């Protein structure tokens, strides 16, 4: 095998918390840190080794925390710094690490730096952001935001525009300014010194913009992205952060890289003197049922999914490390994307094993472990996400009625992953005793943590087994990956091999049955079935006929 360096971050399984919808302790309808604290034992029981908090800093909530107004404090809706320190201590006591979301491509427009920067062109903070003169009555270039219309906002007081590649309340920082990089490094140190174990770095690959900010190729959204998706100084700045900060701590970094490809990932995560990040969050494998962005739906294509996963598995093996995920706060629930709601439990388990047993560090998003599903919102005014409203403007122009749009949103929007976690059958799913800030999925009486904990065949208990299995078998962490039967449009079959240990993972993405035949060199009768989602696991002719969304994991020693 390639010589893989063993380290803690490769062996862990991370749980992502989007605090607002996790657990409310004080009845104000909003999830909070004491709520998280009350669930630390639950997370420990599940078997996770680390918690990643989506941003929990003060924020005006234009993008629910991805618009930070103070990098050194806690959103008062969620609690206090002391509440956070208590979690840090509680997590560490239980052997779990804590990771913060570091959002430094942009701040909130309510951050002090921005308020100062907007006061005058001579203000010392002016150059913290990307301000430019317009071209006559027009903005400085044709860039469009990912979230809402143009990427420039005019400030008549100083007769300049500022750049925001996301919402207009998220002005982009000018990372070319050494003072800004110094601030960023100080923020990193502030949290690391407090005991935080690392960062998930939000759209970190966008932080360097091409000099001169040239016009971009016109697109429906994000025009100009080619000028900052991998900007000229990105690598230099990441090297600087690593050299000046990360190298001095036992911490880990996972960088979000929208539109990143395997080549870029290799450049960034290959271990050695030029490594910039420990892992990269790629979006490619989330495009198996859409074209480029979630809102442009296409039929699910297993071969596309397998091609992408295999490309990253082969590409990084022995060089760097993969970040494995199938859900987060930016996507609809996976069962409704790659699984089948009519086989919620079966497909939920199959999908879990499918990604979890690949080579990399698996991330679980809150609610994924009980197979939470999407939500149909009745009216636009029930929606919460800036991206939904932006898409409404686009789809309205295409002739969509509100009703038709909400039906589409039910399949693709980020609202789906942001409904409160369903803890029990109690009122408001046990999430809050007050009025929840956002609709609770009405299916909480059938889908909730309490029931899943009691039911040995639940998705939750399947995740527990999966986490334990991975932890107890190095082959599932460091083993080499190989895919079989690539052109099969219904089955995903792969192996992991380490020394004499071999594991064969067979996943069916079909509602009907498919004949699976073990690859050459495998005798199923000699293997131990270590995980499956049906109780009948007969082997016929060194294979089997699959049941809907069946998964089997055989181990050979
Ligand atoms: C990526 C985050 O995951 C997403 O939720 C956010 O809206 C954008 N970055 C902007 O910060």
XYZ file of N, CA and C and ligand atoms in Angstrom, residues 63 66 103 106 147 166 170 200 202-203 256 329-330 414 418, ligand 1:
56
model
N -27.575 35.498 6.212
C -27.291 34.155 5.696
C -27.039 33.224 6.889
N -23.468 32.987 8.253
C -22.371 33.112 7.280
C -22.145 34.588 6.946
N -15.323 31.973 8.485
C -15.888 32.614 7.284
C -15.112 33.899 7.053
N -15.813 36.895 3.406
C -16.651 38.079 3.567
C -17.020 38.226 5.048
N -26.034 34.942 -4.950
C -27.282 34.989 -4.200
C -28.314 35.976 -4.727
N -21.550 37.044 -2.556
C -22.775 36.410 -2.021
C -23.809 37.525 -1.825
N -23.146 40.692 2.636
C -21.907 39.923 2.859
C -20.763 40.499 2.016
N -13.425 24.535 9.712
C -13.990 24.309 8.382
C -13.989 25.704 7.770
N -14.967 28.389 5.207
C -16.036 28.698 4.258
C -15.484 29.312 2.962
N -15.960 28.797 1.836
C -15.525 29.275 0.494
C -14.105 29.870 0.504
N -13.654 24.642 2.178
C -14.736 24.480 1.203
C -14.260 25.023 -0.144
N -25.801 21.724 5.450
C -26.830 22.757 5.516
C -27.103 23.421 4.164
N -26.351 23.030 3.131
C -26.504 23.660 1.815
C -27.263 22.796 0.813
N -32.205 24.741 0.241
C -31.476 24.576 1.496
C -32.416 24.606 2.697
N -32.692 22.593 6.973
C -32.633 23.541 8.096
C -33.840 23.448 9.017
C -20.897 28.387 1.890
C -21.786 28.049 3.039
O -21.786 26.665 3.247
C -23.141 28.591 2.714
O -24.114 28.175 3.630
C -23.055 30.091 2.657
O -24.280 30.616 2.268
C -21.976 30.537 1.679
N -20.761 29.797 1.821
C -21.639 31.983 1.888
O -20.930 32.125 3.093
